[in-house]
Tab-separated table of C-alpha atoms in Angstrom:
chain	number	residue	atom	x	y	z
A	177	UNK	CA	-11.696	17.852	-57.955
A	178	UNK	CA	-14.512	15.903	-56.256
A	179	UNK	CA	-13.238	12.846	-57.768
A	180	UNK	CA	-9.815	13.628	-56.412
A	181	UNK	CA	-11.325	13.981	-52.972
A	182	UNK	CA	-13.477	10.790	-53.159
A	183	UNK	CA	-9.851	9.259	-54.194
A	184	UNK	CA	-8.308	11.148	-51.022
A	185	UNK	CA	-11.096	9.863	-48.682
A	186	UNK	CA	-10.187	5.888	-49.947
A	187	UNK	CA	-6.525	6.642	-49.471
A	188	UNK	CA	-7.619	8.357	-46.158
A	189	UNK	CA	-9.190	4.955	-44.414
A	190	UNK	CA	-6.742	2.675	-45.868
A	191	UNK	CA	-3.868	4.565	-44.133
A	192	UNK	CA	-5.673	4.571	-41.009
A	193	UNK	CA	-6.436	1.230	-41.210
A	194	UNK	CA	-3.362	-0.101	-41.996
A	195	UNK	CA	-1.824	1.878	-39.237
A	196	UNK	CA	-4.668	0.262	-36.864
A	197	UNK	CA	-3.010	-3.166	-37.841
A	198	UNK	CA	0.516	-1.992	-37.412
A	199	UNK	CA	-0.990	-1.744	-33.439
A	200	UNK	CA	-2.836	-5.079	-33.599
A	201	UNK	CA	-2.068	-8.042	-31.980
A	202	UNK	CA	2.191	-10.025	-32.546
A	203	UNK	CA	2.184	-7.353	-35.254
A	204	UNK	CA	2.065	-5.142	-32.877
A	205	UNK	CA	5.182	-7.010	-31.244
A	206	UNK	CA	6.813	-6.794	-34.722
A	207	UNK	CA	6.424	-2.861	-34.858
A	208	UNK	CA	7.998	-2.087	-31.649
A	209	UNK	CA	10.853	-4.123	-31.611
A	210	UNK	CA	11.828	-2.427	-35.475
A	211	UNK	CA	10.955	0.881	-34.314
A	212	UNK	CA	13.222	0.437	-30.889
A	213	UNK	CA	15.584	-0.809	-32.890
A	214	UNK	CA	15.934	2.443	-35.613
A	215	UNK	CA	15.543	4.087	-32.986
A	216	UNK	CA	18.642	3.444	-30.966
A	217	UNK	CA	20.151	3.580	-34.262
A	218	UNK	CA	19.618	7.106	-34.612
A	219	UNK	CA	21.219	7.434	-30.801
A	220	UNK	CA	23.737	5.938	-31.675
A	221	UNK	CA	24.724	9.004	-34.437
A	222	UNK	CA	23.850	11.738	-31.451
A	223	UNK	CA	25.739	12.972	-28.882
A	224	UNK	CA	23.909	13.702	-25.247
A	225	UNK	CA	25.817	17.431	-25.374
A	226	UNK	CA	24.494	18.152	-28.827
A	227	UNK	CA	20.745	17.854	-27.734
A	228	UNK	CA	20.969	18.349	-23.920
A	229	UNK	CA	22.362	21.774	-22.763
A	230	UNK	CA	23.794	21.789	-19.379
A	231	UNK	CA	20.763	24.650	-18.916
A	232	UNK	CA	17.909	22.731	-19.801
A	233	UNK	CA	19.937	19.519	-17.598
A	234	UNK	CA	19.334	21.939	-14.684
A	235	UNK	CA	15.602	23.340	-16.098
A	236	UNK	CA	14.583	19.643	-16.084
A	237	UNK	CA	16.053	18.415	-12.911
A	238	UNK	CA	14.704	21.562	-11.037
A	239	UNK	CA	10.842	21.353	-12.794
A	240	UNK	CA	11.401	17.580	-11.576
A	241	UNK	CA	11.798	17.999	-8.187
A	242	UNK	CA	9.688	20.751	-7.468
A	243	UNK	CA	6.199	19.404	-9.242
A	244	UNK	CA	6.814	15.490	-8.388
A	245	UNK	CA	8.954	16.251	-5.723
A	246	UNK	CA	6.125	18.406	-3.951
A	247	UNK	CA	2.979	17.243	-5.572
A	248	UNK	CA	-0.360	16.044	-4.131
A	249	UNK	CA	0.213	12.069	-5.110
A	250	UNK	CA	3.721	12.143	-3.075
A	251	UNK	CA	1.187	14.311	-0.056
A	252	UNK	CA	-1.055	11.505	-0.183
A	253	UNK	CA	0.463	9.086	-0.351
A	254	UNK	CA	3.387	9.055	1.975
A	255	UNK	CA	1.042	8.644	5.108
A	256	UNK	CA	-0.942	5.426	3.169
A	257	UNK	CA	2.357	4.237	2.525
A	258	UNK	CA	3.893	4.062	5.876
A	259	UNK	CA	0.853	2.367	7.567
A	260	UNK	CA	0.637	-0.054	4.416
A	261	UNK	CA	4.217	-1.214	4.948
A	262	UNK	CA	3.084	-1.452	8.473
A	263	UNK	CA	0.373	-3.144	8.262
A	264	UNK	CA	2.651	-6.200	6.413
A	265	UNK	CA	5.971	-5.800	8.560
A	266	UNK	CA	2.932	-6.222	11.068
A	267	UNK	CA	1.842	-9.507	10.231
A	268	UNK	CA	4.629	-10.993	8.042
A	269	UNK	CA	6.723	-13.711	9.869
A	270	UNK	CA	7.562	-15.739	6.647
A	271	UNK	CA	10.613	-13.578	6.427
A	272	UNK	CA	13.525	-12.951	9.251
A	273	UNK	CA	15.170	-9.663	9.473
A	274	UNK	CA	18.656	-11.563	7.800
A	275	UNK	CA	16.632	-12.679	4.727
A	276	UNK	CA	15.827	-9.037	3.249
A	277	UNK	CA	19.237	-7.398	4.503
A	278	UNK	CA	22.324	-8.883	3.838
A	279	UNK	CA	25.476	-9.154	6.730
A	280	UNK	CA	27.909	-8.036	4.688
A	281	UNK	CA	26.851	-4.527	3.985
A	282	UNK	CA	25.757	-3.713	7.365
A	283	UNK	CA	28.831	-4.764	8.868
A	284	UNK	CA	30.886	-2.793	6.382
A	285	UNK	CA	28.068	-0.105	7.272
A	286	UNK	CA	28.994	0.101	11.039
A	287	UNK	CA	33.104	-0.143	10.031
A	288	UNK	CA	32.928	2.642	8.886
A	289	UNK	CA	31.032	5.170	11.301
A	290	UNK	CA	33.293	3.905	13.918
A	291	UNK	CA	36.104	4.968	12.290
A	292	UNK	CA	35.021	8.283	11.209
A	293	UNK	CA	36.823	9.362	13.590
A	294	UNK	CA	37.271	12.545	12.495
A	295	UNK	CA	32.938	13.796	11.589
A	296	UNK	CA	33.563	12.201	15.836
A	297	UNK	CA	35.671	14.711	17.150
A	298	UNK	CA	34.367	17.366	15.306
A	299	UNK	CA	30.818	16.765	16.544
A	300	UNK	CA	32.302	16.102	20.298
A	301	UNK	CA	33.754	19.262	20.073
A	302	UNK	CA	30.905	21.442	18.701
A	303	UNK	CA	28.971	20.112	22.029
A	304	UNK	CA	30.935	21.402	24.626
A	305	UNK	CA	29.974	24.495	23.238
A	306	UNK	CA	26.549	23.834	23.748
A	307	UNK	CA	25.754	24.837	27.504
A	308	UNK	CA	22.293	22.865	27.605
A	309	UNK	CA	24.392	19.656	26.328
A	310	UNK	CA	26.945	20.561	29.108
A	311	UNK	CA	24.048	21.033	32.039
A	312	UNK	CA	22.912	17.685	31.177
A	313	UNK	CA	25.823	15.638	30.579
A	314	UNK	CA	26.424	17.323	33.845
A	315	UNK	CA	23.420	15.753	35.499
A	316	UNK	CA	24.348	12.781	33.756
A	317	UNK	CA	27.575	12.314	35.698
A	318	UNK	CA	25.421	13.409	38.901
A	319	UNK	CA	22.790	10.720	38.744
A	320	UNK	CA	25.411	7.879	38.215
A	321	UNK	CA	27.393	8.823	40.770
A	322	UNK	CA	24.027	9.473	42.875
A	323	UNK	CA	22.971	6.082	41.281
A	324	UNK	CA	26.294	4.839	42.939
A	325	UNK	CA	26.470	6.329	45.981
A	326	UNK	CA	22.631	5.335	47.086
A	327	UNK	CA	23.628	1.661	46.422
A	328	UNK	CA	26.372	1.774	48.229
A	329	UNK	CA	24.569	3.761	51.608
A	330	UNK	CA	21.428	0.613	51.179
A	331	UNK	CA	24.348	-1.556	51.721
A	332	UNK	CA	25.874	0.404	54.016
A	333	UNK	CA	23.089	0.597	56.438
A	334	UNK	CA	22.851	-2.286	56.857
A	335	UNK	CA	25.108	-1.630	59.976
A	336	UNK	CA	24.718	-0.845	63.143
A	337	UNK	CA	25.354	2.421	63.182
A	338	UNK	CA	25.580	3.550	60.018
A	339	UNK	CA	22.137	5.700	59.046
A	340	UNK	CA	22.625	8.406	61.138
A	341	UNK	CA	25.729	8.813	59.462
A	342	UNK	CA	24.381	8.930	56.953
A	343	UNK	CA	21.463	10.811	57.557
A	344	UNK	CA	23.761	13.948	59.124
A	345	UNK	CA	26.033	13.129	56.024
A	346	UNK	CA	23.081	13.778	53.468
A	347	UNK	CA	21.484	17.154	55.210
A	348	UNK	CA	24.960	18.476	55.160
A	349	UNK	CA	24.664	17.791	51.746
A	350	UNK	CA	21.125	19.151	50.881
A	351	UNK	CA	22.359	22.542	52.612
A	352	UNK	CA	25.311	22.633	50.153
A	353	UNK	CA	23.046	22.635	47.347
A	354	UNK	CA	21.027	25.533	49.038
A	355	UNK	CA	23.865	27.955	49.425
A	356	UNK	CA	25.147	26.809	45.775
A	357	UNK	CA	21.776	28.142	44.459
A	358	UNK	CA	22.044	31.045	46.253
A	359	UNK	CA	25.852	32.056	45.560
A	360	UNK	CA	26.802	34.070	42.227
A	361	UNK	CA	30.576	32.174	43.127
A	362	UNK	CA	28.772	28.488	43.718
A	363	UNK	CA	26.675	28.886	40.811
A	364	UNK	CA	30.245	29.659	38.509
A	365	UNK	CA	31.944	26.564	39.841
A	366	UNK	CA	28.844	24.537	38.536
A	367	UNK	CA	29.033	25.970	35.153
A	368	UNK	CA	32.593	24.875	34.805
A	369	UNK	CA	31.523	21.174	36.598
A	370	UNK	CA	29.275	21.092	33.995
A	371	UNK	CA	31.564	20.938	31.398
A	372	UNK	CA	34.104	19.685	33.060
A	373	UNK	CA	31.305	16.372	33.351
A	374	UNK	CA	31.167	17.101	29.645
A	375	UNK	CA	34.101	16.893	28.554
A	376	UNK	CA	34.984	14.059	30.848
A	377	UNK	CA	32.048	11.961	28.777
A	378	UNK	CA	33.033	13.331	25.652
A	379	UNK	CA	36.484	11.298	26.973
A	380	UNK	CA	34.268	8.780	27.696
A	381	UNK	CA	32.679	8.637	24.647
A	382	UNK	CA	35.871	8.844	22.481
A	383	UNK	CA	37.970	5.977	24.356
A	384	UNK	CA	34.424	3.764	23.636
A	385	UNK	CA	34.252	4.255	20.177
A	386	UNK	CA	38.022	4.025	19.497
A	387	UNK	CA	39.750	1.341	21.823
A	388	UNK	CA	35.990	-0.450	23.319
A	389	UNK	CA	34.790	-3.633	21.240
A	390	UNK	CA	32.155	-1.345	19.851
A	391	UNK	CA	31.669	-2.418	16.338
A	392	UNK	CA	31.687	-6.077	17.640
A	393	UNK	CA	28.762	-5.192	19.792
A	394	UNK	CA	26.537	-3.913	17.294
A	395	UNK	CA	27.131	-6.842	15.062
A	396	UNK	CA	26.223	-8.730	17.855
A	397	UNK	CA	23.279	-6.835	18.674
A	398	UNK	CA	22.496	-7.340	14.696
A	399	UNK	CA	22.792	-11.040	15.404
A	400	UNK	CA	20.670	-11.353	17.339
A	401	UNK	CA	17.924	-9.227	15.259
A	402	UNK	CA	18.411	-11.515	12.292
A	403	UNK	CA	16.832	-14.723	12.461
A	404	UNK	CA	13.754	-12.587	14.101
A	405	UNK	CA	11.039	-12.384	12.024
A	406	UNK	CA	10.111	-9.157	10.134
A	407	UNK	CA	6.923	-8.730	11.898
A	408	UNK	CA	9.606	-8.128	15.747
A	409	UNK	CA	10.552	-4.577	13.736
A	410	UNK	CA	7.105	-3.790	15.396
A	411	UNK	CA	8.069	-4.030	18.469
A	412	UNK	CA	10.222	-0.937	18.466
A	413	UNK	CA	7.622	1.822	17.318
A	414	UNK	CA	3.890	1.839	16.712
A	415	UNK	CA	1.893	2.438	13.709
A	416	UNK	CA	1.311	5.935	14.918
A	417	UNK	CA	4.923	6.632	15.526
A	418	UNK	CA	6.312	5.252	12.107
A	419	UNK	CA	3.363	7.554	10.608
A	420	UNK	CA	4.685	10.644	12.029
A	421	UNK	CA	7.854	9.652	11.231
A	422	UNK	CA	7.753	9.383	7.540
A	423	UNK	CA	5.129	12.690	7.581
A	424	UNK	CA	7.873	14.198	9.499
A	425	UNK	CA	10.890	13.801	7.214
A	426	UNK	CA	8.629	14.144	3.913
A	427	UNK	CA	8.234	17.794	5.623
A	428	UNK	CA	12.128	17.931	5.689
A	429	UNK	CA	12.643	16.645	2.071
A	430	UNK	CA	9.915	18.679	0.858
A	431	UNK	CA	11.026	22.166	2.893
A	432	UNK	CA	14.656	21.623	2.125
A	433	UNK	CA	13.881	21.287	-1.422
A	434	UNK	CA	12.733	24.771	-1.128
A	435	UNK	CA	16.059	26.267	-0.110
A	436	UNK	CA	17.759	28.114	-2.593
A	437	UNK	CA	21.109	25.785	-1.028
A	438	UNK	CA	19.492	22.948	-2.380
A	439	UNK	CA	19.076	24.176	-6.260
A	440	UNK	CA	23.126	24.237	-6.121
A	441	UNK	CA	23.534	21.126	-4.904
A	442	UNK	CA	21.522	19.939	-7.930
A	443	UNK	CA	22.486	22.464	-10.288
A	444	UNK	CA	26.331	21.007	-9.039
A	445	UNK	CA	25.374	17.376	-9.962
A	446	UNK	CA	23.755	17.889	-12.931
A	447	UNK	CA	27.118	19.119	-13.502
A	448	UNK	CA	28.855	16.890	-12.962
A	449	UNK	CA	26.660	14.433	-15.220
A	450	UNK	CA	27.290	16.910	-17.770
A	451	UNK	CA	30.581	16.389	-17.493
A	452	UNK	CA	30.674	13.055	-17.612
A	453	UNK	CA	28.340	12.159	-20.075
A	454	UNK	CA	28.187	14.551	-22.315
A	455	UNK	CA	30.163	12.923	-24.674
A	456	UNK	CA	28.422	9.679	-24.799
A	457	UNK	CA	26.273	8.704	-27.268
A	458	UNK	CA	22.242	8.451	-26.505
A	459	UNK	CA	22.244	4.969	-26.733
A	460	UNK	CA	25.958	3.959	-25.329
A	461	UNK	CA	23.810	6.098	-22.376
A	462	UNK	CA	21.400	3.389	-21.766
A	463	UNK	CA	23.868	0.967	-20.896
A	464	UNK	CA	25.136	2.769	-18.014
A	465	UNK	CA	21.585	3.320	-16.571
A	466	UNK	CA	21.376	-0.744	-16.585
A	467	UNK	CA	19.023	-1.249	-20.221
A	468	UNK	CA	18.953	-2.652	-23.530
A	469	UNK	CA	16.850	-2.417	-26.567
A	470	UNK	CA	14.760	-5.610	-24.805
A	471	UNK	CA	14.358	-3.936	-21.935
A	472	UNK	CA	12.771	-0.831	-23.869
A	473	UNK	CA	10.374	-2.910	-25.244
A	474	UNK	CA	9.171	-5.148	-23.242
A	475	UNK	CA	8.238	-2.267	-20.813
A	476	UNK	CA	6.369	-0.329	-23.895
A	477	UNK	CA	4.553	-4.385	-24.756
A	478	UNK	CA	3.601	-4.505	-20.861
A	479	UNK	CA	1.931	-1.512	-20.922
A	480	UNK	CA	1.357	-0.923	-24.197
A	481	UNK	CA	-0.850	-3.493	-25.554
A	482	UNK	CA	-3.500	-3.037	-23.290
A	483	UNK	CA	-4.320	0.699	-23.542
A	484	UNK	CA	-3.866	0.779	-27.175
A	485	UNK	CA	-7.091	-2.509	-27.664
A	486	UNK	CA	-8.808	-0.048	-25.033
A	487	UNK	CA	-8.394	2.767	-27.451
A	488	UNK	CA	-9.597	1.355	-30.494
A	489	UNK	CA	-13.218	-0.340	-29.068
A	490	UNK	CA	-14.170	2.871	-28.110
A	491	UNK	CA	-12.887	4.545	-32.192
A	492	UNK	CA	-10.560	7.066	-29.826
A	493	UNK	CA	-7.250	5.132	-31.211
A	494	UNK	CA	-8.879	5.665	-35.279
A	495	UNK	CA	-10.106	9.056	-34.419
A	496	UNK	CA	-6.675	10.094	-33.159
A	497	UNK	CA	-4.728	8.602	-36.486
A	498	UNK	CA	-7.106	10.138	-39.057
A	499	UNK	CA	-7.223	13.658	-36.964
A	500	UNK	CA	-3.484	13.944	-37.473
A	501	UNK	CA	-3.726	12.193	-40.735
A	502	UNK	CA	-6.596	14.251	-42.951
A	503	UNK	CA	-4.567	17.457	-43.356
A	504	UNK	CA	-1.945	15.955	-45.721
A	505	UNK	CA	-4.920	13.716	-46.994
A	506	UNK	CA	-6.721	16.651	-48.287
A	507	UNK	CA	-4.409	19.104	-48.226
A	508	UNK	CA	-4.120	21.091	-52.220
A	509	UNK	CA	-0.806	19.077	-52.777
A	510	UNK	CA	-2.293	15.770	-52.518
A	511	UNK	CA	-5.598	16.898	-53.990
A	512	UNK	CA	-4.095	18.617	-57.373
A	513	UNK	CA	-1.512	15.532	-56.903
A	514	UNK	CA	-4.854	12.954	-57.198
A	515	UNK	CA	-7.089	15.015	-59.371
A	516	UNK	CA	-3.839	15.533	-62.133
A	517	UNK	CA	-3.745	11.828	-62.306
A	518	UNK	CA	-7.474	11.625	-62.957
A	519	UNK	CA	-6.784	13.876	-66.232
A	520	UNK	CA	-3.728	11.431	-67.288
A	521	UNK	CA	-6.113	8.252	-66.556
A	522	UNK	CA	-9.133	10.694	-68.885
A	523	UNK	CA	-6.593	10.994	-71.677
A	524	UNK	CA	-5.008	7.847	-72.050
A	525	UNK	CA	-8.551	6.194	-71.896
A	526	UNK	CA	-9.555	8.725	-75.014
A	527	UNK	CA	-6.900	7.368	-77.149
A	528	UNK	CA	-7.656	3.860	-76.842
A	529	UNK	CA	-10.910	5.416	-77.854
């Protein structure tokens, strides 16, 4: 068996050299094209639903969202990315906002938002249920009326004798406010007044969204900015503002991901995907993802050669290949075959002699 072991060593060396040659230079591109084509040919015979169950798909998506979505890499880089984007925006005057975002989808988005009357009605109705929102609306209306009265008062005071009458009226109004603060009945009226103010405000918003040219005004606002450099966006918020907004949004995403209801939504999406594509073959799904064999080969060749060449230089690749093949070449079965071939060769030589 000693000579058989020597033969096995030589075969193992030849196999390692052959595999190393397969991933070297131009030959690597040929091997990748061949193997990708072979894999896709096999994929044509396998249905997605036959190799991936619905439960497996749900577990995989849940794992990706749990492990990758909350990974330290994402947490560490989200703020860095926002700072880098802001720095680029702050210095970029080559592109305008219109170069980056087309007008047509913006117009369609705004038209859809302003046309969502059901959502608008529901939001406005729910706002009337909040006492605090009613108070805010009341103060808003009071502010408008107050500013209007003040503007007219300034004009009226220019007329001789009117100034004293305005002062008398202001004193009476102040006393009325004090009485209102000390009176439960008047306070109830004030609360009803706040609700009335909110309803009036809501009605004004409804009329504005439905009848006023809000969509045209919004597009006019867009057009005013579309021809300005992207750098102009930094005038709306500071780098610190952007960083904090991104961090807050990331925190919302991470905490939402941990909720049970989010898991239900994910499972529902997986079920819809599975129902739609379970009868597709693995290869037929690639075009649905916008990929083909050339795309896969290109991406492998984009990164593979550099990694393989580095592993070859330090001997790691040859060591890994040898480690995988040694158990086969040194197995009792192979050594027995090689030993038997050795014995047959010796018998042939003996007969010749």
